Coordinates of C-alpha atoms in Angstrom, one line a residue:
X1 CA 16.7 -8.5 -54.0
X2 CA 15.5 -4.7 -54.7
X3 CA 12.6 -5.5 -52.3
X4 CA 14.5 -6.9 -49.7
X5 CA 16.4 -3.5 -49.8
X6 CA 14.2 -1.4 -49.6
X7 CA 12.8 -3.4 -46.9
X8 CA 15.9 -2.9 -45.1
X9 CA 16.1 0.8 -45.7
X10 CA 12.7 1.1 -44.5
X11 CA 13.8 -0.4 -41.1
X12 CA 16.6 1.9 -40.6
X13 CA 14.4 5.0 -41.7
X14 CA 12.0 4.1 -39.0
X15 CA 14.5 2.9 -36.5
X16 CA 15.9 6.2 -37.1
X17 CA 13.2 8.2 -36.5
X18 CA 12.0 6.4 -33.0
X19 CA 15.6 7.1 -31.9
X20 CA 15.3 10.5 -32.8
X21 CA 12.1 10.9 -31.1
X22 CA 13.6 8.9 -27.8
X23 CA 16.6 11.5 -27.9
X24 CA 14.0 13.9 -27.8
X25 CA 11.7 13.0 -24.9
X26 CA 14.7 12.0 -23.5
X27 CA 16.6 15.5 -23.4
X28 CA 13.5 17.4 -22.6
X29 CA 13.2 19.4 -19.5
X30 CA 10.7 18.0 -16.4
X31 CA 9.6 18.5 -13.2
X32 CA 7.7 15.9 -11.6
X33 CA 4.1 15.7 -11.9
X34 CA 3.5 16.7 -8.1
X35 CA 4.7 20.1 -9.1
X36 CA 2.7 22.7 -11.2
X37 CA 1.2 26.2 -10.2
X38 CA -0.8 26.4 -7.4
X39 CA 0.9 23.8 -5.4
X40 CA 1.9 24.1 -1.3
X41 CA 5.2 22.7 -0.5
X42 CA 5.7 21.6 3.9
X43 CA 7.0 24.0 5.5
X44 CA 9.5 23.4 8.1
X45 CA 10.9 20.7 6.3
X46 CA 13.8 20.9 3.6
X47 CA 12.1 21.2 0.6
X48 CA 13.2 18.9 -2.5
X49 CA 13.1 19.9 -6.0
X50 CA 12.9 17.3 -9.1
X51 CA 12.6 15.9 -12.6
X52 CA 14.5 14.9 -15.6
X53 CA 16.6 16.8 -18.1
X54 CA 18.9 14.8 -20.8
X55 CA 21.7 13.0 -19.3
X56 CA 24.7 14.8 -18.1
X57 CA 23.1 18.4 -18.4
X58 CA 23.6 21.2 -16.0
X59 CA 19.9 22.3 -14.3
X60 CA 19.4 25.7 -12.3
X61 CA 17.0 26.2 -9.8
X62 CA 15.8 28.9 -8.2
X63 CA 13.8 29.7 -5.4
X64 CA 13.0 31.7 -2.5
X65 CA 15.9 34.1 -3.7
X66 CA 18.5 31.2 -3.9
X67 CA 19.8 29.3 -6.9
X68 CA 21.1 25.8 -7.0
X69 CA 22.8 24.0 -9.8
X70 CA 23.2 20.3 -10.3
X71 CA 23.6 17.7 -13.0
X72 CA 20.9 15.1 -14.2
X73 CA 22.6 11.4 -13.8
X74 CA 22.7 8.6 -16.3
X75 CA 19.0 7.9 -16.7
X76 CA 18.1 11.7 -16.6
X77 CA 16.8 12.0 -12.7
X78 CA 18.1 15.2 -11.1
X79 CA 17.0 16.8 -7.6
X80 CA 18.2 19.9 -5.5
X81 CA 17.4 20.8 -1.8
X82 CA 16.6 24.3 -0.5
X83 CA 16.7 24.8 3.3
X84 CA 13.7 24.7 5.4
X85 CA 11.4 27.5 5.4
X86 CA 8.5 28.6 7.3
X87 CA 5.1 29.2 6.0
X88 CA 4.1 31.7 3.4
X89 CA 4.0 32.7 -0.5
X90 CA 2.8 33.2 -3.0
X91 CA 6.3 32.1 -4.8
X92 CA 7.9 31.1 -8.0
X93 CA 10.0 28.3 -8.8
X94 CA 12.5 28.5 -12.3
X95 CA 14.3 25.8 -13.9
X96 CA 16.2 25.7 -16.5
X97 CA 18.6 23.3 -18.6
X98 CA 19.6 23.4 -22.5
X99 CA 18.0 26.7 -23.2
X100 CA 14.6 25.4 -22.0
X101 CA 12.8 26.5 -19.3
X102 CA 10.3 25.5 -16.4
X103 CA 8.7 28.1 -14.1
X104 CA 6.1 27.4 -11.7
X105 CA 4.1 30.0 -10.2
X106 CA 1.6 30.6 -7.4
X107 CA 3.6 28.4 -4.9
X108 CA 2.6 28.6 -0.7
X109 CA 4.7 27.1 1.8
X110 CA 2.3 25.2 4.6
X111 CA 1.2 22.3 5.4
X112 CA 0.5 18.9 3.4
X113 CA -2.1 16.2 4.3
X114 CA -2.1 13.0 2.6
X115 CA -5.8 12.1 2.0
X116 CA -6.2 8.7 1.4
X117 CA -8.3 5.2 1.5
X118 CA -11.2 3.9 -0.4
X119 CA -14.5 5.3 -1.2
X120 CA -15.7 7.1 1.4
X121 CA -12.4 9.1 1.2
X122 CA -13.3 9.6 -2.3
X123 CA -17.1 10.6 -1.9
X124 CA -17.3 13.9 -3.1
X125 CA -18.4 17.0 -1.4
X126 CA -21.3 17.8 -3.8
X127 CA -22.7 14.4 -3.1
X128 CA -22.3 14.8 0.7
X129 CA -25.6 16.0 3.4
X130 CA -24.1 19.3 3.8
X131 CA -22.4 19.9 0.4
X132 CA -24.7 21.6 -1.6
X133 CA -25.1 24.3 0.9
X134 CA -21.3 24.7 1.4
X135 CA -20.8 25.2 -2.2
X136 CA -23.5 27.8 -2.4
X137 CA -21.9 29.9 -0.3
X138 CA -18.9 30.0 -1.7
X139 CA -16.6 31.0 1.1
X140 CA -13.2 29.9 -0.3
X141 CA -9.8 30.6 1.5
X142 CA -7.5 31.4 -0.9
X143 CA -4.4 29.8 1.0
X144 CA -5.9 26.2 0.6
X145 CA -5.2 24.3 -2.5
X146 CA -6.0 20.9 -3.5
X147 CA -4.4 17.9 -5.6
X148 CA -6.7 15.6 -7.0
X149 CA -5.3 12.2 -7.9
X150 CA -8.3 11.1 -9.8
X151 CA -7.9 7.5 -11.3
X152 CA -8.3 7.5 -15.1
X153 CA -11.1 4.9 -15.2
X154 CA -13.9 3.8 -12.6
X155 CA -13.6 1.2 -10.6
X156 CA -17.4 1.1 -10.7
X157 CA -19.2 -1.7 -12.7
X158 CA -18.2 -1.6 -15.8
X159 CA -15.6 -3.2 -18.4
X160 CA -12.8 -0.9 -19.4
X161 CA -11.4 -0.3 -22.4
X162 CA -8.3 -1.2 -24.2
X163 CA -6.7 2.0 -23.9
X164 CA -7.8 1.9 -20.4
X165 CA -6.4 -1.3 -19.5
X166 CA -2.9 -0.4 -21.0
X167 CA -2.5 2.8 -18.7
X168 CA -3.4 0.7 -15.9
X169 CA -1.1 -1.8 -16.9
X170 CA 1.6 0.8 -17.1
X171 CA 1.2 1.9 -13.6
X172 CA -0.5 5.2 -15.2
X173 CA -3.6 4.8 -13.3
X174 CA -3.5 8.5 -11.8
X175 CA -3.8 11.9 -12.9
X176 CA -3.5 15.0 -11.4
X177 CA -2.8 18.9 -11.2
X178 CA -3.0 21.7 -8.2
X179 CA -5.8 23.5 -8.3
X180 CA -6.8 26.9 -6.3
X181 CA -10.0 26.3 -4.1
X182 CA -13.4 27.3 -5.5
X183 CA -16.6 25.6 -6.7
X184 CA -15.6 23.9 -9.3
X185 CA -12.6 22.2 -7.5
X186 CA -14.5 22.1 -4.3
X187 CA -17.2 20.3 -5.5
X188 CA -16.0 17.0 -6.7
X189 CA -13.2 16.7 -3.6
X190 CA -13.3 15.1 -1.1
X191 CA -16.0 16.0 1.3
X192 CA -13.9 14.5 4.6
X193 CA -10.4 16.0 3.0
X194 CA -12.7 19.4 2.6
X195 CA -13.8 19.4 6.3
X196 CA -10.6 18.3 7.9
X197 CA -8.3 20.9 5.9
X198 CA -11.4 23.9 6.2
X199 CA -11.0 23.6 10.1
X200 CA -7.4 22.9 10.0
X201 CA -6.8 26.0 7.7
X202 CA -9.3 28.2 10.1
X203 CA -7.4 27.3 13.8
X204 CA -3.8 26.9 12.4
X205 CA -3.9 30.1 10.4
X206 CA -1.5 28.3 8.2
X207 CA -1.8 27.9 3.7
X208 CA -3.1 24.1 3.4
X209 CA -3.0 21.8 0.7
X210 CA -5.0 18.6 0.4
X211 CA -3.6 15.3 -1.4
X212 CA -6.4 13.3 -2.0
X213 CA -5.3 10.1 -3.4
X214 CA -8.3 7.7 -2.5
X215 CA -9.9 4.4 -4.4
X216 CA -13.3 3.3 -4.7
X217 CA -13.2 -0.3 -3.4
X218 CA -9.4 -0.6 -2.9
X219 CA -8.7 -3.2 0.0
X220 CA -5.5 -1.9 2.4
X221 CA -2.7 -4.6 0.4
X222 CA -3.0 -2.5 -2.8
X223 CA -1.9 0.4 -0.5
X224 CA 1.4 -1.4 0.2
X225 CA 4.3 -2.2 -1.2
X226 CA 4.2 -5.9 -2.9
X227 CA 7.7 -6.6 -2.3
X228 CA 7.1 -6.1 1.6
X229 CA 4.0 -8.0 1.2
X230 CA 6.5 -10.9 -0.3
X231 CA 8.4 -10.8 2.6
X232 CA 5.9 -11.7 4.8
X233 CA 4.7 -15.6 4.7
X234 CA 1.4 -14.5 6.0
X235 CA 0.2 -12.4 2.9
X236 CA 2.0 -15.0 -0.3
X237 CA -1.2 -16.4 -1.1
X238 CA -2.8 -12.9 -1.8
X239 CA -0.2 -12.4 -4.2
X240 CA 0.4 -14.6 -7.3
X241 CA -2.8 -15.7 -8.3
X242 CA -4.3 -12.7 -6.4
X243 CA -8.0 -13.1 -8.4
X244 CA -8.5 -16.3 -6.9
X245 CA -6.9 -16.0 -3.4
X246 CA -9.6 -16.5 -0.7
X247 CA -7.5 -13.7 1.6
X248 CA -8.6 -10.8 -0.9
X249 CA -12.5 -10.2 -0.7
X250 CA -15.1 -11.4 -2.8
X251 CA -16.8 -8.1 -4.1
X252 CA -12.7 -6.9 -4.7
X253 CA -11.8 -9.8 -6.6
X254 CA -15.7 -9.8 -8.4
X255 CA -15.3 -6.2 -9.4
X256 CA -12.1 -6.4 -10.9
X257 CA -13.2 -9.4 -13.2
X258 CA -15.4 -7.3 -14.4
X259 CA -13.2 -4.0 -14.8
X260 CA -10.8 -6.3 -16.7
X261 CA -13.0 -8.5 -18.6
X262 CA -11.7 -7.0 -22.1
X263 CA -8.2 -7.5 -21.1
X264 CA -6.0 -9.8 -23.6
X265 CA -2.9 -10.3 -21.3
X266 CA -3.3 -12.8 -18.7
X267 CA -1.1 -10.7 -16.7
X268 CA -3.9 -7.7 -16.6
X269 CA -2.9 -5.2 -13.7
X270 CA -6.1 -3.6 -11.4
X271 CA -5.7 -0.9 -8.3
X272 CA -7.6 -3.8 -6.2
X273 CA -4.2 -5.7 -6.8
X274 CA -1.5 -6.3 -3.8
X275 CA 0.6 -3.6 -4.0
X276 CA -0.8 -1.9 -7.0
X277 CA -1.8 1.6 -5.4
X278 CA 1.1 1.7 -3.6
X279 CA 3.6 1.7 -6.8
X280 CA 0.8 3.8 -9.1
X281 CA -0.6 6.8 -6.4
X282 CA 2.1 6.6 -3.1
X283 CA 5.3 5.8 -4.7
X284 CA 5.7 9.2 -6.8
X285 CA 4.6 10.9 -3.5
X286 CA 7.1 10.1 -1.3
X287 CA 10.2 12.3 -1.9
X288 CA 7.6 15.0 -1.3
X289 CA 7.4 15.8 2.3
X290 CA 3.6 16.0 4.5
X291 CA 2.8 17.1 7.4
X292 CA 0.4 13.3 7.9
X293 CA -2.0 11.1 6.8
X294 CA -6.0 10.8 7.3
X295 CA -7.5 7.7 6.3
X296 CA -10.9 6.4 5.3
X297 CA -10.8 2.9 4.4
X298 CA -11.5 -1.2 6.1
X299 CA -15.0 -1.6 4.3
X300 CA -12.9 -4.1 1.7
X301 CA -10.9 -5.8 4.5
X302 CA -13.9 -6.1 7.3
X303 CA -14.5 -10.2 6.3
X304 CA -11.0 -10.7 7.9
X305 CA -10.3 -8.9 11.1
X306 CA -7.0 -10.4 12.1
X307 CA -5.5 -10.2 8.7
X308 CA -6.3 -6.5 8.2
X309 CA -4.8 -5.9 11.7
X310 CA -1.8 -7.0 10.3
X311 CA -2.2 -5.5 7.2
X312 CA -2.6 -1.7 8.2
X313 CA -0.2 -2.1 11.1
X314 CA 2.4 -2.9 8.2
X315 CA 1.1 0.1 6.1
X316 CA 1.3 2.8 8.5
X317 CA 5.1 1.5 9.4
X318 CA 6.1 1.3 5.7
X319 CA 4.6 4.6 4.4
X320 CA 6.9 6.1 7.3
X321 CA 10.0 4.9 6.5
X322 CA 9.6 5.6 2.4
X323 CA 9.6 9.3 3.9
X324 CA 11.7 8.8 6.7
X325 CA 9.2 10.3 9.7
X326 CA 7.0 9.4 12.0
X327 CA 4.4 11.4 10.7
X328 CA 1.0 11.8 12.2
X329 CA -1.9 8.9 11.4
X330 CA -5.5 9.5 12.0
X331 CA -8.1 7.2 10.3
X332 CA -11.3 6.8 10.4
X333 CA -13.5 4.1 12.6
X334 CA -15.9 2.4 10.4
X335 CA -20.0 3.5 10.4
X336 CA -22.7 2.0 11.4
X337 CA -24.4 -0.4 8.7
X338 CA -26.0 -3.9 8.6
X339 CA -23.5 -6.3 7.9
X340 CA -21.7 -8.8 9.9
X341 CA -18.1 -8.7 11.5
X342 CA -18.2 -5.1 11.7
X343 CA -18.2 -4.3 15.7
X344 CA -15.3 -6.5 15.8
X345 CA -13.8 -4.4 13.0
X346 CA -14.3 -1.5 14.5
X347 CA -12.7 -3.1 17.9
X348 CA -10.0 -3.7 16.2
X349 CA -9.2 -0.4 14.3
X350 CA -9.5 1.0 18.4
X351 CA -7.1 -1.3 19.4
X352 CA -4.4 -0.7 16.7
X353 CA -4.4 2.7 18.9
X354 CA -1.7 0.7 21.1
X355 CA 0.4 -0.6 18.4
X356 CA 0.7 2.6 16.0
X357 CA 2.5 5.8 17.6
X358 CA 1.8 9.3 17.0
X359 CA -2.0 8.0 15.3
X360 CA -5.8 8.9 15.9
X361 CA -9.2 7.9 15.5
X362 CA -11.9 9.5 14.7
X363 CA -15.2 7.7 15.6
X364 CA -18.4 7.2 12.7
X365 CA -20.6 4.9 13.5
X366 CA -23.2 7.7 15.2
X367 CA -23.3 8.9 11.3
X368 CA -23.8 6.1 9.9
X369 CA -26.4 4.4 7.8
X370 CA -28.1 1.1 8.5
X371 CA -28.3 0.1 4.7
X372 CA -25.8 2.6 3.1
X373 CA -21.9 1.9 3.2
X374 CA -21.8 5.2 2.0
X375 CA -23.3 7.6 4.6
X376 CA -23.7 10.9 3.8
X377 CA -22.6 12.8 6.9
X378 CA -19.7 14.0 5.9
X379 CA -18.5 16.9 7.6
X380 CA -18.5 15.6 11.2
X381 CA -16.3 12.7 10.1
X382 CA -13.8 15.4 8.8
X383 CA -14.2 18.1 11.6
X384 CA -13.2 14.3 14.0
X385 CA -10.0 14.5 12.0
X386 CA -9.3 17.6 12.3
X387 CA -9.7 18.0 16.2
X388 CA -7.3 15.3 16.2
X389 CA -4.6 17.0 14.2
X390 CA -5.3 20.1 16.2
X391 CA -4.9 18.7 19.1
X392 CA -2.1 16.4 18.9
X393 CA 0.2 17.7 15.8
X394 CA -0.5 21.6 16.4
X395 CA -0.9 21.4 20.0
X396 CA -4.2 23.5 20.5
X397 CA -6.5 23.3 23.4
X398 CA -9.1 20.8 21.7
X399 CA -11.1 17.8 22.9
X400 CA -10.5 15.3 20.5
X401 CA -12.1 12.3 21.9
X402 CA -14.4 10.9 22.8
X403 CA -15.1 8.8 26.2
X404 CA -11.8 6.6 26.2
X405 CA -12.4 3.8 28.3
X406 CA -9.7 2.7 30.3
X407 CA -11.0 -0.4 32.8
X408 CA -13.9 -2.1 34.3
X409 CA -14.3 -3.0 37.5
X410 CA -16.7 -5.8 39.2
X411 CA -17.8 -5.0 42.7
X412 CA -20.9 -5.9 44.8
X413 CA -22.7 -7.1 41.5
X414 CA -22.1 -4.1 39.8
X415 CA -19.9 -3.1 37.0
X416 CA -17.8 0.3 37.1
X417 CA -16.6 1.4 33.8
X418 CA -13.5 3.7 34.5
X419 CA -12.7 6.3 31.6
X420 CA -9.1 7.8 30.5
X421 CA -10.0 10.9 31.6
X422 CA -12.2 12.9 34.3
X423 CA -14.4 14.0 31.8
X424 CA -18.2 14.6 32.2
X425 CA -20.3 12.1 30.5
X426 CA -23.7 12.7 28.7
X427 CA -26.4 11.1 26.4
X428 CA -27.4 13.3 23.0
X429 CA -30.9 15.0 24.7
X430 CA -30.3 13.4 28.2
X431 CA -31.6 10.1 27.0
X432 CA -31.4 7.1 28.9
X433 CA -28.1 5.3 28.2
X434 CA -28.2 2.6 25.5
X435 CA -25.6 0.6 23.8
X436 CA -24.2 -1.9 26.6
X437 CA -23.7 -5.5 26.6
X438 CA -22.6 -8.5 28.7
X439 CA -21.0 -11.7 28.1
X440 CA -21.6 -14.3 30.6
X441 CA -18.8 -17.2 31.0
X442 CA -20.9 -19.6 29.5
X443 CA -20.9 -17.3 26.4
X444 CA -24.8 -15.9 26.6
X445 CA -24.6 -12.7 25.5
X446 CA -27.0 -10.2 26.6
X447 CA -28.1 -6.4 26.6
X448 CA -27.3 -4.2 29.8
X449 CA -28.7 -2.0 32.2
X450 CA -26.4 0.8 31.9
X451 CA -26.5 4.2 33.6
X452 CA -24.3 7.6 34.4
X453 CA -22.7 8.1 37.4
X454 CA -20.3 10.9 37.7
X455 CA -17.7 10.3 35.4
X456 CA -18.6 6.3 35.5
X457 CA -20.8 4.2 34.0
X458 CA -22.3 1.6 35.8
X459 CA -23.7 -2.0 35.2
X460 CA -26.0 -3.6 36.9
X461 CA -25.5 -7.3 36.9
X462 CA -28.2 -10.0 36.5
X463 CA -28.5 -12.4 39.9
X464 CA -27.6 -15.5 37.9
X465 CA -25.0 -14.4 35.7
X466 CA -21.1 -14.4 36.0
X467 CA -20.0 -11.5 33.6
X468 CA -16.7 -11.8 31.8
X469 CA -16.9 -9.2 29.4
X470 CA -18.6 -5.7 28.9
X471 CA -19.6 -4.4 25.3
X472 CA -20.5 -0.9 24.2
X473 CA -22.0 -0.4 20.3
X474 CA -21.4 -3.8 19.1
X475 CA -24.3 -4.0 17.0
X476 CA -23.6 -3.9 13.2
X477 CA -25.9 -0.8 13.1
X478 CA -25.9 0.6 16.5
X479 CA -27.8 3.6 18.4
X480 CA -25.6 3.6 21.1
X481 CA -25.2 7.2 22.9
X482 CA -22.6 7.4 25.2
X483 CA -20.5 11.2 24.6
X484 CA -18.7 13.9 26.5
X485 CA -19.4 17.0 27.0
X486 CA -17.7 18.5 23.7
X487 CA -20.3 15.9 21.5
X488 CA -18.0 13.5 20.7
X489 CA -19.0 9.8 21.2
X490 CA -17.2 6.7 22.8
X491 CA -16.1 4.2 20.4
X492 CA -17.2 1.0 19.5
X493 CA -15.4 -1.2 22.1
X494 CA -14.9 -4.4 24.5
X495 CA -13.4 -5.1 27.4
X496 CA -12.4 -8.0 30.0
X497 CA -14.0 -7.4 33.5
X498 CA -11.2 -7.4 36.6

């Protein structure tokens, strides 16, 4: 009986104590995590405030010489809104609650990009062609910052450990803080995310901060939201048994076998997961307002082209209406590299063009590398990017594309290629013109005699063939050399002959 007691007592001591210690997490004082010193907060748009603070408490904020009081809810959330601002800083944010205290210093008003994808959104500047020299010089701008959102464990080859797997299994898969721009921050950030915001930060003249928020290996449905991915009939075998569904890739599904392989709950979560990213990395983001997105990422979708089609249409619709605008889009077009399916991939990432408003594309597969998924020319993929921002969301006089081609046209046995725009077309070094291909309507598919003409490029067609279809750059690894006259090149495409 005395034992049972004390057993009992025991169990209210310690029951005691964890409620104690809940009270006390509970009650404390937060922002969230996307806001620490150093950060840049969108300008022009109304700029949110928020955290927790123990239910029912009052919480000031003050900023930009206003204060604003409201009261945490039932669970502890609270959130205030200052008006819109225009760029500038540095600032200071203070909150207070219960005689504790919050103050965040170092704060621009700018402009956010989103920097996301898979790995060679990730690949770091120190590892890229023109890194090393860029970090020896050390030419820093002070009004760009950088977030970071660094997963807590590789997705490399390796088996993670317990304490590993129970983060990821808690959605806690991310980690993160603002950091000023110099070497040491520089260096292991994203090299496309560096060269995008450096040019953006250099013709906009406003403070930039960079989100990078990118997965090694992640295929585009952990980027969206599972419960839209349940909706849809077309994506509900990727879902509950998602290790074994044929519609995620092999080396996803491979990789995170052997991530996991430790695990002891049959329900082990993995960023390569449906949805997973989404909930983890864009979730927490979205109450935080951007100026748009650029995106690296198809190498773990490229084994199913229609599927991904219908895959990153649905993610660039969805990420809008979690932040309630039409922001800007610009991805990238897949390299060059020796693998199947992926001219048709990269057709297909051209053709979403037409389907997604207010997006971009910047063009790769000249940088690429014919054994490498990972090139390591970096900088012109990013500088892409940015002359498409520059051009389309801040207006500036910039050729961002490349050749567009807009028809092609069969007369007297030759084939016209019409482009978007009277633009003046070149070869790099004045080479002769390479990259063209036929399709005959039996199917034969053949290589073809291209040439410049003006702003045209012309085809000349065989005596015994009946051409249906004209393709440029539609080799796997491909040389192909068609540009304007700012150096940017046409894109991987096809095209139906009229």
């Amino acid at each position: 009986m005395m034992v049972r007691m004390l057993f009992l007592l025991l169990l209210n001591v310690l029951a005691f104590d964890f409620s104690k210690a809940q009270y006390a997490l509970d009650s404390t004082l937060t922002l969230a995590p996307i806001f620490s010193d150093h950060m840049v907060l969108q300008r022009s748009k109304p700029i949110r405030i928020y955290g927790k603070a123990a239910s029912g408490s009052n919480v000031n904020v003050q900023f930009l010489n206003k204060a604003l009081t409201t009261k945490a809810d039932q669970s502890g959330k609270w959130n205030v809104v200052f008006p819109a601002s225009k760029e500038g800083g540095p600032y200071a944010i203070s909150v207070s609650a219960n005689d504790q205290k919050i103050t965040v210093s170092d704060v621009l008003i700018g402009d956010v990009w989103l920097c996301s994808g898979q790995s060679n959104m990730e690949f770091a500047l120190q590892d890229a062609q023109t890194g090393p020299e860029e970090l020896r010089a050390e030419k820093f701008d002070s009004k760009m910052r950088l977030l970071k959102m660094e997963g807590i464990v590789s997705t490399g080859d390796v088996a993670w450990d317990s304490a590993s797997l129970s983060k990821v299994n808690r959605y806690e898969y991310f980690s993160s803080s603002w950091q000023t721009f110099n070497k040491a921050s520089a260096a292991s950030f994203s090299a496309v995310a560096y060269y995008f915001g450096k040019k953006i930060k250099q013709e906009a003249s406003v403070p930039i901060g960079l989100i990078q928020v990118a997965v090694g290996g992640s295929p585009t449905e952990s980027w969206i939201e599972h419960s839209l991915l349940e909706q849809n009939q077309q994506f509900a075998g990727m879902l509950g048994n998602w290790p074994h569904s044929t519609l995620v890739m092999d080396w996803c599904r491979e990789r995170a076998a052997k991530n996991i392989s430790n695990a002891q709950s049959a329900d082990q979560k993995h960023p390569y997961q449906p949805g997973y990213n989404f909930q983890s990395g864009i979730a927490p983001l979205t109450d935080f307002p951007i100026t748009g997105v650029i995106w690296y990422q198809g190498e773990s979708n490229v084994f199913n082209v229609p599927l991904h089609a219908q895959l990153f249409e649905m993610l660039v619709k969805s990420w809008r209406q979690k932040w309630g605008y039409a922001f800007p889009f610009y991805y990238v077009q897949l390299s060059g590299i020796e693998r199947a399916n992926w001219p048709e991939f990269r057709d297909s990432q051209r053709l979403m063009l037409a389907k997604i408003p207010n997006s971009g594309m910047a063009v790769s597969y000249d940088l690429g590398d014919s054994l490498n998924v990972h090139p390591i020319r970096k900088k012109e993929v990013g500088e892409r990017l940015a002359l498409l921002a520059l051009r389309n969301t801040y207006k500036k006089n910039a050729v961002a594309n490349g050749p567009v081609p807009a028809r092609a046209m069969l007369k007297d046995r030759v084939i016209r290629i019409q482009f978007a725009e009277n633009e003046k077309l070149s070869t790099q070094g004045s080479k002769p013109l390479i990259g063209f291909e036929m399709i005959t309507q039996d199917g034969k598919r053949m290589p073809a005699n291209a040439s410049i003409q003006g702003n045209e490029v012309v085809l000349n067609i065989p005596k015994d063939g009946l051409i249906t279809t004209i393709m440029y750059a539609y080799q796997p690894f491909t040389r192909a050399n068609l540009y304007n006259e700012a150096g940017l090149p046409a894109p991987t495409f096809s095209m139906k002959v009229k």
